[in-house]
Short mmCIF file of C-alpha atoms in Angstrom, two decimals:
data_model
loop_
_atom_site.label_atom_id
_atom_site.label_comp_id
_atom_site.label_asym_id
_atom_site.label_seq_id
_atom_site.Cartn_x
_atom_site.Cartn_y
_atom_site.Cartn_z
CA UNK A 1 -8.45 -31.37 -10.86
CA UNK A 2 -5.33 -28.79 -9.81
CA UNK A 3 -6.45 -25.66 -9.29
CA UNK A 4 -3.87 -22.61 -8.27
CA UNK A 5 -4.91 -19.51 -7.34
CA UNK A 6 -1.84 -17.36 -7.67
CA UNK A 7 -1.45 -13.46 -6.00
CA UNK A 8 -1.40 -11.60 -8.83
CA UNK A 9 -4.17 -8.93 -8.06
CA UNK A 10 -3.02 -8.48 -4.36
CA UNK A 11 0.74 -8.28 -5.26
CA UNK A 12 0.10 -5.17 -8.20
CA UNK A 13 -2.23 -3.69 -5.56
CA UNK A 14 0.41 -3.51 -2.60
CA UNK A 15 3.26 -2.98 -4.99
CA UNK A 16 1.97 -0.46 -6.36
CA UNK A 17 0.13 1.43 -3.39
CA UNK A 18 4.02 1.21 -1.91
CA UNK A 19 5.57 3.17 -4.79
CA UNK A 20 2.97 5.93 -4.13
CA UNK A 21 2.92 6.34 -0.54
CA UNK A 22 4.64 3.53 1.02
CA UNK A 23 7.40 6.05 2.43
CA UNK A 24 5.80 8.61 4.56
CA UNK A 25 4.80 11.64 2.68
CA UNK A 26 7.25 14.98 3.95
CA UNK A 27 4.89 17.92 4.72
CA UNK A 28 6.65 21.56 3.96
CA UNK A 29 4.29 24.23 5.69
CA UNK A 30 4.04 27.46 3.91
CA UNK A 31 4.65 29.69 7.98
CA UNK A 32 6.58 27.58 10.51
CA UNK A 33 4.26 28.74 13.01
CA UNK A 34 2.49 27.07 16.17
CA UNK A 35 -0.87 26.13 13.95
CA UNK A 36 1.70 24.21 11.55
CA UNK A 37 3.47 22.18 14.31
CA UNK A 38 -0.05 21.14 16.15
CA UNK A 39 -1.41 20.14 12.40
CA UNK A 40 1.97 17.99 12.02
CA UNK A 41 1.19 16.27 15.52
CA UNK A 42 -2.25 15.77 14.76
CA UNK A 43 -1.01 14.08 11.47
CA UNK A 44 1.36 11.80 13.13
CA UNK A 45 -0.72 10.76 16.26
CA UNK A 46 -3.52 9.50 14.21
CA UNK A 47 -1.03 7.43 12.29
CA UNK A 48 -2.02 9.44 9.23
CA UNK A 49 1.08 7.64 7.03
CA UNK A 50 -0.29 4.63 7.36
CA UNK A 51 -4.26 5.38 7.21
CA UNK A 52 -3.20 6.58 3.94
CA UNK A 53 -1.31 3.77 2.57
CA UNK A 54 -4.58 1.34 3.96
CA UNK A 55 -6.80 3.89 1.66
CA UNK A 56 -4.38 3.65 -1.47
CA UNK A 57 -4.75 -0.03 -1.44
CA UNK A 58 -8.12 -0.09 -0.34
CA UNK A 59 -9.31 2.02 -3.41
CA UNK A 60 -6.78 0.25 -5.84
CA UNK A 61 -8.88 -2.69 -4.96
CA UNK A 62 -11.81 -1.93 -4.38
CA UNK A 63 -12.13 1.37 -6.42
CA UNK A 64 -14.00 3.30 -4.05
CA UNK A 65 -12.17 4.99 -0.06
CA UNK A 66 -13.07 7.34 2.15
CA UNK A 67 -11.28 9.18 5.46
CA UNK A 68 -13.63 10.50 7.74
CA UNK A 69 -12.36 12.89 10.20
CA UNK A 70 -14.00 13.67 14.04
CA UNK A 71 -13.70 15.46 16.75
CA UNK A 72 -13.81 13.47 20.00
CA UNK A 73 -13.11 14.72 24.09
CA UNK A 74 -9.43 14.45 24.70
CA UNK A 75 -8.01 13.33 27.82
CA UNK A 76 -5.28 15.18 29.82
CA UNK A 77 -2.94 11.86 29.04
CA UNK A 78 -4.02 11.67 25.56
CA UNK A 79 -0.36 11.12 23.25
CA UNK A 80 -1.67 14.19 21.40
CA UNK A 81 -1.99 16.39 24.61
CA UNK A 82 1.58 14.51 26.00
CA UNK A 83 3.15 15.82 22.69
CA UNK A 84 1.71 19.58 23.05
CA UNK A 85 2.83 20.14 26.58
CA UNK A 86 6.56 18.64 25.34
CA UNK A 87 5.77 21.60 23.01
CA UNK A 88 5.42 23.85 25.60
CA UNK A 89 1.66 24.42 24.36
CA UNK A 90 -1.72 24.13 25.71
CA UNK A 91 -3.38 21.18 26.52
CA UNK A 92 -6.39 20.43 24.51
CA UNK A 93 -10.20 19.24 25.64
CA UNK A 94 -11.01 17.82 22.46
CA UNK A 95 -8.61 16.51 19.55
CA UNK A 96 -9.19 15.77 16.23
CA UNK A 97 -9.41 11.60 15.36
CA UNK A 98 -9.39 10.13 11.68
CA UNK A 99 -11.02 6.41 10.48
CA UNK A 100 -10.70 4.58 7.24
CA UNK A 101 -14.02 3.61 5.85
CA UNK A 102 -14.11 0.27 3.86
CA UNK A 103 -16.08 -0.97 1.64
CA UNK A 104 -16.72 -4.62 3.15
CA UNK A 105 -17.68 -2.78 6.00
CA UNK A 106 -20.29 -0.61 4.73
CA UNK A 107 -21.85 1.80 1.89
CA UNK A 108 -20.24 4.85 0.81
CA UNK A 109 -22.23 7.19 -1.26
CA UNK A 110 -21.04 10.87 -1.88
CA UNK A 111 -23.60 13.67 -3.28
CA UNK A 112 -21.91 15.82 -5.90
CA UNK A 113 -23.22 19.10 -7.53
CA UNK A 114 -22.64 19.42 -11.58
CA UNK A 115 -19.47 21.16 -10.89
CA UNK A 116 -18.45 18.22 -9.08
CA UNK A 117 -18.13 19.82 -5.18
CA UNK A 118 -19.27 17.17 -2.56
CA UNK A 119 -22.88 18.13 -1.05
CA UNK A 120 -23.32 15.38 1.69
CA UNK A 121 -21.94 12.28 2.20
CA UNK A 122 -23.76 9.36 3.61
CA UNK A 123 -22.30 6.31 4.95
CA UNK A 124 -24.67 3.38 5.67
CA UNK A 125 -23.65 0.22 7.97
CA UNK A 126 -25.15 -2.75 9.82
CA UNK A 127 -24.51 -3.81 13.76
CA UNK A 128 -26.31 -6.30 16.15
CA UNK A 129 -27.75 -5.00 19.16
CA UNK A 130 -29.16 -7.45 21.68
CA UNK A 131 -28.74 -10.39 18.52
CA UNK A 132 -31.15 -7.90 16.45
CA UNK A 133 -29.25 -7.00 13.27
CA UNK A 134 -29.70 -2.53 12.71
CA UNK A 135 -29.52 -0.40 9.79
CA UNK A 136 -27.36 2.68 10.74
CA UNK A 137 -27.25 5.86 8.14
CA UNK A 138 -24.67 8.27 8.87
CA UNK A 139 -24.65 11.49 6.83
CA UNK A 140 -22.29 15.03 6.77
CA UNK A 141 -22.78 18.10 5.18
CA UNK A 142 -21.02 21.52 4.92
CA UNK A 143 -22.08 22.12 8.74
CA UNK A 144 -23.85 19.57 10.11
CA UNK A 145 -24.03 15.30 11.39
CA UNK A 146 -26.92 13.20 10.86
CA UNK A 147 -27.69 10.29 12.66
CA UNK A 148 -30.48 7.45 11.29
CA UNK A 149 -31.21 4.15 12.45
CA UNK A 150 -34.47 1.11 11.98
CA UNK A 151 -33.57 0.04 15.66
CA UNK A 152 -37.16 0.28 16.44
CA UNK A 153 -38.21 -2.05 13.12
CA UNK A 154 -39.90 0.17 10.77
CA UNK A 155 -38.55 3.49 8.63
CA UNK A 156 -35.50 5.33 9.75
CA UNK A 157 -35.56 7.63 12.06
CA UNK A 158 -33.64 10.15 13.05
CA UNK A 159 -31.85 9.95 16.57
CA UNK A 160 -30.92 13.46 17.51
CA UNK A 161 -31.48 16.79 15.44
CA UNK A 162 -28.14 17.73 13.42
CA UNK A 163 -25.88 18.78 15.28
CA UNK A 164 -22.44 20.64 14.13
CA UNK A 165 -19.54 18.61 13.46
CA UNK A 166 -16.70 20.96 14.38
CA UNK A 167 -15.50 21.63 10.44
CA UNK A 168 -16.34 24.61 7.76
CA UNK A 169 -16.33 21.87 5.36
CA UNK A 170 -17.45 18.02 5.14
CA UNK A 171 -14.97 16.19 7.31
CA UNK A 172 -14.68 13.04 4.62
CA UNK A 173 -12.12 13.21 2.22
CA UNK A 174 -13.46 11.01 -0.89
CA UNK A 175 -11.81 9.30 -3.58
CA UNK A 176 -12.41 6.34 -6.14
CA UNK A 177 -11.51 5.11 -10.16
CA UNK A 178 -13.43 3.35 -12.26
CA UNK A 179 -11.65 -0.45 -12.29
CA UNK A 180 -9.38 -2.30 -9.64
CA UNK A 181 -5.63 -1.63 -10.27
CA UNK A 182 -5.12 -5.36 -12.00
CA UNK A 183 -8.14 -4.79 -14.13
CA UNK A 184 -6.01 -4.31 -17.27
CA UNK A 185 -4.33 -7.49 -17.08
CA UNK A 186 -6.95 -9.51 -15.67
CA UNK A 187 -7.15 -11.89 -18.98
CA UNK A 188 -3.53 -12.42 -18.43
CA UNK A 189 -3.57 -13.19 -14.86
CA UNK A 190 -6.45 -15.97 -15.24
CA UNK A 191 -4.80 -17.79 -18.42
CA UNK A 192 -1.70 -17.88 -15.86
CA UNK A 193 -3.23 -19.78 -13.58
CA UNK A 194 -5.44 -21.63 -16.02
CA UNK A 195 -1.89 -22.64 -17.48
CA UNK A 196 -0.36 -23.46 -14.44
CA UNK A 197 -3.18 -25.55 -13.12
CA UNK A 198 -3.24 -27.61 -16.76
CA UNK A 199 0.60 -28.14 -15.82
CA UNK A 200 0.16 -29.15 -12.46
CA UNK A 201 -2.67 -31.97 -13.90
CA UNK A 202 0.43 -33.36 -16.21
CA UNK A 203 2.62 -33.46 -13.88
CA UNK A 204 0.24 -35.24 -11.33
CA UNK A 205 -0.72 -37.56 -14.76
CA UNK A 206 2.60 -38.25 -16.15
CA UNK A 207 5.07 -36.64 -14.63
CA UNK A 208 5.92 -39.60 -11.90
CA UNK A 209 7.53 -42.31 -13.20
CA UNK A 210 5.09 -45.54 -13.05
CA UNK A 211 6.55 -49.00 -13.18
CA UNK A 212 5.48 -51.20 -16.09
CA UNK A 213 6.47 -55.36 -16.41
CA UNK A 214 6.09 -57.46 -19.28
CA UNK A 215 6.57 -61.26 -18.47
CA UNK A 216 6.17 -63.19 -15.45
CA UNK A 217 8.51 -60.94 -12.71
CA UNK A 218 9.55 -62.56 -10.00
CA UNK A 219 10.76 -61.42 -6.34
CA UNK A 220 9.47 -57.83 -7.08
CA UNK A 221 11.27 -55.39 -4.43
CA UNK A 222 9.42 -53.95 -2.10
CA UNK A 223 8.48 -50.04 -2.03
CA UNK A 224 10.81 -49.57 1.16
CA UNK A 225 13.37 -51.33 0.32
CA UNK A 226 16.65 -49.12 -0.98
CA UNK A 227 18.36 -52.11 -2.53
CA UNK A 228 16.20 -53.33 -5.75
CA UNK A 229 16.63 -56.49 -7.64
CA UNK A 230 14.44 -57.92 -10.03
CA UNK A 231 14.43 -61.51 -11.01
CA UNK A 232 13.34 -62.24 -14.20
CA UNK A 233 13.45 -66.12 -15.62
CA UNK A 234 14.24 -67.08 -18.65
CA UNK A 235 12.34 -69.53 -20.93
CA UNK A 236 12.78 -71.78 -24.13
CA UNK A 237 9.05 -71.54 -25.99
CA UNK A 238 8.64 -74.72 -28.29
CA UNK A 239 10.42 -73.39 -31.15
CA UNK A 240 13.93 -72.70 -29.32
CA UNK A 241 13.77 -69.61 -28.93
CA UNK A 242 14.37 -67.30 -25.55
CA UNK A 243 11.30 -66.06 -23.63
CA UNK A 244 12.35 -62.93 -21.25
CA UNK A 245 10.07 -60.69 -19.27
CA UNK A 246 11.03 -57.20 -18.70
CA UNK A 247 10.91 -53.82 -16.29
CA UNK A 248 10.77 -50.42 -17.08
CA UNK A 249 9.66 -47.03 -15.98
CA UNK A 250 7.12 -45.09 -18.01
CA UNK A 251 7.66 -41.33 -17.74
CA UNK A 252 7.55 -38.88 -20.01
CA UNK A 253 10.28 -38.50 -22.39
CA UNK A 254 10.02 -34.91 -23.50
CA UNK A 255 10.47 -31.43 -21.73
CA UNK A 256 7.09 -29.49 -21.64
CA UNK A 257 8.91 -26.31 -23.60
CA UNK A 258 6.01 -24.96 -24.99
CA UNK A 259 4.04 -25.26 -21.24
CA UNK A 260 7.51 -23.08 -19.86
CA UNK A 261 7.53 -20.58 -22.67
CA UNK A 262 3.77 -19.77 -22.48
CA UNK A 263 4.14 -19.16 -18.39
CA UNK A 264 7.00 -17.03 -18.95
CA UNK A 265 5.39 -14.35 -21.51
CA UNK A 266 2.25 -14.65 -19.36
CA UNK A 267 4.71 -13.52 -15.77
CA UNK A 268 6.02 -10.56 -19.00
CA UNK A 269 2.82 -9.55 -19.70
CA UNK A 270 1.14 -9.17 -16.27
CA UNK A 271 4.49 -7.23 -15.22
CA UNK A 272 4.29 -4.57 -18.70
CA UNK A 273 0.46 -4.56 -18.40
CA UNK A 274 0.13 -3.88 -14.46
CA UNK A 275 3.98 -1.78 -14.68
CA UNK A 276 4.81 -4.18 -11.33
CA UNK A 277 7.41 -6.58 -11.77
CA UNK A 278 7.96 -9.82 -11.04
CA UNK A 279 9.81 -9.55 -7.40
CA UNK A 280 10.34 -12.90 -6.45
CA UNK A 281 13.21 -14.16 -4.53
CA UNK A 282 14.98 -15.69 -7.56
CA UNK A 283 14.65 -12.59 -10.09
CA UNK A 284 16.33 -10.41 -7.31
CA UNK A 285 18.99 -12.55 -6.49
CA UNK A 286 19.69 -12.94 -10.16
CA UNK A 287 20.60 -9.07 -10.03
CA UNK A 288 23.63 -9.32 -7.83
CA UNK A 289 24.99 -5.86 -6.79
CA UNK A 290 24.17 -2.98 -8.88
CA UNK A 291 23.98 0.77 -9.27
CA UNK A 292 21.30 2.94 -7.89
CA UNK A 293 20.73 4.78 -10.84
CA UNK A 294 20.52 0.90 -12.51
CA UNK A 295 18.14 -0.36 -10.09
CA UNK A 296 15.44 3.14 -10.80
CA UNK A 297 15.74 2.34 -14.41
CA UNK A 298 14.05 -1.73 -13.37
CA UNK A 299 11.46 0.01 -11.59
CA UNK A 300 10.82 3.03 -14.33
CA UNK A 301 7.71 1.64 -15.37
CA UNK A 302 6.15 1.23 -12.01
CA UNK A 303 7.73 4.61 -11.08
CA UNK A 304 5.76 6.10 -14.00
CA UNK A 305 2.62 4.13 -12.98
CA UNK A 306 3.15 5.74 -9.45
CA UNK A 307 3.33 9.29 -10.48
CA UNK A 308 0.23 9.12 -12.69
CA UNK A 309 -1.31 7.79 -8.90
CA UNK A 310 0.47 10.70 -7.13
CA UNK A 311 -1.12 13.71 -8.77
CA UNK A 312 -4.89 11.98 -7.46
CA UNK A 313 -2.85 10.78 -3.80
CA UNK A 314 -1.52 14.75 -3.56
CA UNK A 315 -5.17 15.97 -3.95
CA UNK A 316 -6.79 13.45 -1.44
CA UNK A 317 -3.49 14.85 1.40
CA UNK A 318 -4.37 18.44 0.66
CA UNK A 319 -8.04 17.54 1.09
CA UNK A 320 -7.06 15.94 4.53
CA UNK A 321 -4.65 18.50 5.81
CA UNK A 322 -6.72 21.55 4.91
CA UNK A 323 -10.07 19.71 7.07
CA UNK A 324 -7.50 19.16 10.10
CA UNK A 325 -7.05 22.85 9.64
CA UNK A 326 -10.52 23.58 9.91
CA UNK A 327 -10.95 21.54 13.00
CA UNK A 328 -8.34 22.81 14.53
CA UNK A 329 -9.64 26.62 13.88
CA UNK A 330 -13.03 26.10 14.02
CA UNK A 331 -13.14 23.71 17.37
CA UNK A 332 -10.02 22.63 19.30
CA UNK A 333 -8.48 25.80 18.89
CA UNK A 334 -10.33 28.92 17.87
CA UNK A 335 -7.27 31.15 18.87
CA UNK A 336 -5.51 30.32 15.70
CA UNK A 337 -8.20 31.24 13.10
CA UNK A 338 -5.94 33.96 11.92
CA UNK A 339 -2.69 31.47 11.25
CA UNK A 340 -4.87 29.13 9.32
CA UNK A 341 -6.71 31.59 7.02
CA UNK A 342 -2.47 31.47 5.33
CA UNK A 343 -1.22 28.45 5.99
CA UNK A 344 -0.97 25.69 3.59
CA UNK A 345 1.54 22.74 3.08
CA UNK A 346 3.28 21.61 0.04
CA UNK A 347 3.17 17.37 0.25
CA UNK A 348 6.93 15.75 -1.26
CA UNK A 349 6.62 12.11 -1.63
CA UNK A 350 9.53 10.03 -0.99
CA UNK A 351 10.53 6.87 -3.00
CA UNK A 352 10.75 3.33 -1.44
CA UNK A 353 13.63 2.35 -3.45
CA UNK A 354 16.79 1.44 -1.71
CA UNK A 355 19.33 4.44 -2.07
CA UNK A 356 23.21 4.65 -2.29
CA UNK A 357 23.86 6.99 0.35
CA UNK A 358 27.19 7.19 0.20
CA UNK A 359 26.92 8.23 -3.58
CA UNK A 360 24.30 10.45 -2.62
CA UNK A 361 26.60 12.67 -0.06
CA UNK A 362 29.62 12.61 -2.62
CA UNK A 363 27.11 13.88 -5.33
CA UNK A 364 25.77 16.29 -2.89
CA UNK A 365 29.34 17.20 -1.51
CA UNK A 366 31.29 18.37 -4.60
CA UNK A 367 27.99 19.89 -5.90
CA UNK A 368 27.70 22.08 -2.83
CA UNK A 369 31.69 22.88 -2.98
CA UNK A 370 31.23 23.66 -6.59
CA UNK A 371 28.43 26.28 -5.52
CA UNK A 372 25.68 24.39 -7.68
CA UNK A 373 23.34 24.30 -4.90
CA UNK A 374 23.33 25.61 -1.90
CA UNK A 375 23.65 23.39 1.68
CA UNK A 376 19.96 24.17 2.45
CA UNK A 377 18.82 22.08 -0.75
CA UNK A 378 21.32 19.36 -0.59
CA UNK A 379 20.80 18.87 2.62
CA UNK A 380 16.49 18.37 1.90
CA UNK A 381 17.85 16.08 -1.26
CA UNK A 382 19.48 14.17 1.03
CA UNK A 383 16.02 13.49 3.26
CA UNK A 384 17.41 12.04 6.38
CA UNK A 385 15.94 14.99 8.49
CA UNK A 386 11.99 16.39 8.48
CA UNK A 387 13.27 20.23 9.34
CA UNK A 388 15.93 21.21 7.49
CA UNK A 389 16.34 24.87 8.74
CA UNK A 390 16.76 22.82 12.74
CA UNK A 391 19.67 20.59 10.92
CA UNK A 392 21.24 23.65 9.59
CA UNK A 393 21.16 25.48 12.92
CA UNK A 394 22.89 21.81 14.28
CA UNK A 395 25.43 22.30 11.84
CA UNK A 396 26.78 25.70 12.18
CA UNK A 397 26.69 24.98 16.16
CA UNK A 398 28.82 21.94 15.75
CA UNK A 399 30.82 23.45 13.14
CA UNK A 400 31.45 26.93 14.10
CA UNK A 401 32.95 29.33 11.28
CA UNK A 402 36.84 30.09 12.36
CA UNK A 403 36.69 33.60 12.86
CA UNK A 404 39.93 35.46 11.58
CA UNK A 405 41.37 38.30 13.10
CA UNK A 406 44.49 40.31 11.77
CA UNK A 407 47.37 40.24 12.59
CA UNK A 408 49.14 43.63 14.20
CA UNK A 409 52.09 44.72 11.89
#
């Protein structure tokens, strides 16, 4: 009759869509020029961090994302048109927006050629107009926007002839894999709860103690009262001998071991299976206080689970940045069409562990006054800044080189 439906699927999922891309990703331009810095603010006024981490968990769940990309009419107070004239750049008339697509909202289905380049991508949906329930198809290609409804009640029909969507490419990044993240351990995570819910049915069976009398009991205690006293009489049967009644509880006697052992190697083999381990409050306070090097080493298997994810994440980032390049040069602004036929980014993604940073900057410290590395890279290592060569130029201004003149003899 217990049933318990434990969080095993959702906590791999989010776990592991953390380690990937929880941290924002760093974006290293290959020019620092004016197209780079309007690509970075286009990045970080659509909240692109965190559309990302919704799409990681989205298509560790439910195997299939997309990103779809826009261009919309931008507003002189727009954040994105704010940010450029801090800049000391143009304002913009239209700006480049970004949407998650889900799958409980809708239907995603991409069009590949046999070499495995995207050829349209149509994304089907349902809305109520006027309490009538409508069919909507949208679909992109290398050029152009389609537009398809039933509003009317029979086929679909087209709304508007294509019309160019601003991009020299389909503006919808696409990804998917063939099985939800927990799909490995899925046997595991059902006999835990199976297990559990068995226990929970003892426990509501036999593991309360229950009151049980033999003889005639009299002035039986009452459920609220703290003080109990039973009287039980005494009586002579017709052969001399002593009659006595008798209370006791009935519980059970022995530990369920085999119950506790089974739900322990079932919590070990979701966390090898999945590579997420158990994170509960308990586990971690078992750790007490130890090394960061230690602490990596717990999380090596998820960390290895994460960078088999990266390589596919890295793709799907390039994929976005290289559209909002497009859109930028093909639309919002034309006048950098000769910046963005060279500019690319490299994508570093940053770890969500906790980090020692005071063991970080000694590291970093001795290496750099051992001429290991040079202050440029340690101070990237250390990833507390997003421009390094702007820290740099901080550094020398606050710490000017002595300059040493000689002395006259």
């Amino acid at each position: 009759m217990v049933k318990i439906y434990l969080n095993h699927a959702q906590n791999i999922v989010e776990t592991l869509a953390a380690f990937v891309i929880g941290n924002p990703v760093t974006l290293i331009p290959s020019e620092n020029n004016d197209l780079a810095k309007i690509v970075k603010q286009i990045w970080r006024v659509n909240r692109m961090d965190s559309k990302l981490l919704e799409a990681t968990i989205l298509k560790f769940s439910q195997t299939q994302v997309a990103l779809q990309f826009y261009i919309a009419d931008s507003e002189k107070t727009s954040l994105l048109n704010k940010v450029l004239l801090f800049l000391k750049m143009s304002a913009q008339a239209k700006e480049i927006k970004a949407k998650v697509l889900d799958n409980t909202k809708g239907i995603m289905t991409p069009y590949f050629d046999a070499s495995g380049d995207m050829l349209a991508f149509m994304w089907e949906y349902k809305s109520v107009e006027d309490g009538k329930e409508i069919s909507n198809i949208q679909i992109w290609d290398q050029k152009n926007y389609y537009y398809l409804n039933n509003k009317d009640g029979g086929g679909f029909i087209l709304q508007e002839n294509p019309i160019p969507h601003g991009f020299d490419r389909i503006p919808v990044v696409y990804d998917h894999q063939n099985e939800p993240q927990w799909y490995t351990v899925r046997s595991a995570v059902d006999r835990h709860e199976v297990a559990l819910s068995k226990l929970g049915d003892a426990n509501d069976y036999s593991g309360h103690p229950i009151l049980l009398t033999y003889g005639e009991v009299k002035t039986m205690p009452l459920k609220e009262e703290s003080g109990k006293h039973f009287n039980i009489p005494i009586t002579i049967d017709d052969e001399g001998k002593e009659v006595r009644g008798d209370v006791k509880f009935l519980e059970a006697t022995t530990a369920p071991e085999s119950n506790k052992l089974e739900l322990d190697k079932l919590e070990d083999a979701i966390a090898y299976g999945s590579g997420v381990p158990n994170l509960s409050l308990d586990k971690l306070k078992s750790l007490g206080n130890v090394a960061e090097k230690t602490v990596k080493l717990m999380f090596l298997a998820t960390n290895v689970k994460a960078s088999l994810k990266q390589l596919e994440t890295q793709t799907f980032i390039e994929r976005c940045l290289n559209i909002i390049i497009s859109g930028v040069t093909q639309t919002t602004n034309k006048g950098f069409s000769k910046e963005g036929s060279a500019l690319y980014f490299d994508v570093q993604f940053n770890s969500i562990l906790p980090s020692d940073i005071k063991e970080t900057v000694d590291t970093l410290t001795s290496a750099v006054q051992s001429k290991i590395i040079s202050r440029k890279t340690s101070v990237g290592i250390l990833d507390l800044v997003e421009d390094v060569d702007a820290e740099l130029k901080l550094i020398e201004e606050e710490n000017p080189v002595q300059q040493i003149t000689p002395t006259s003899v």
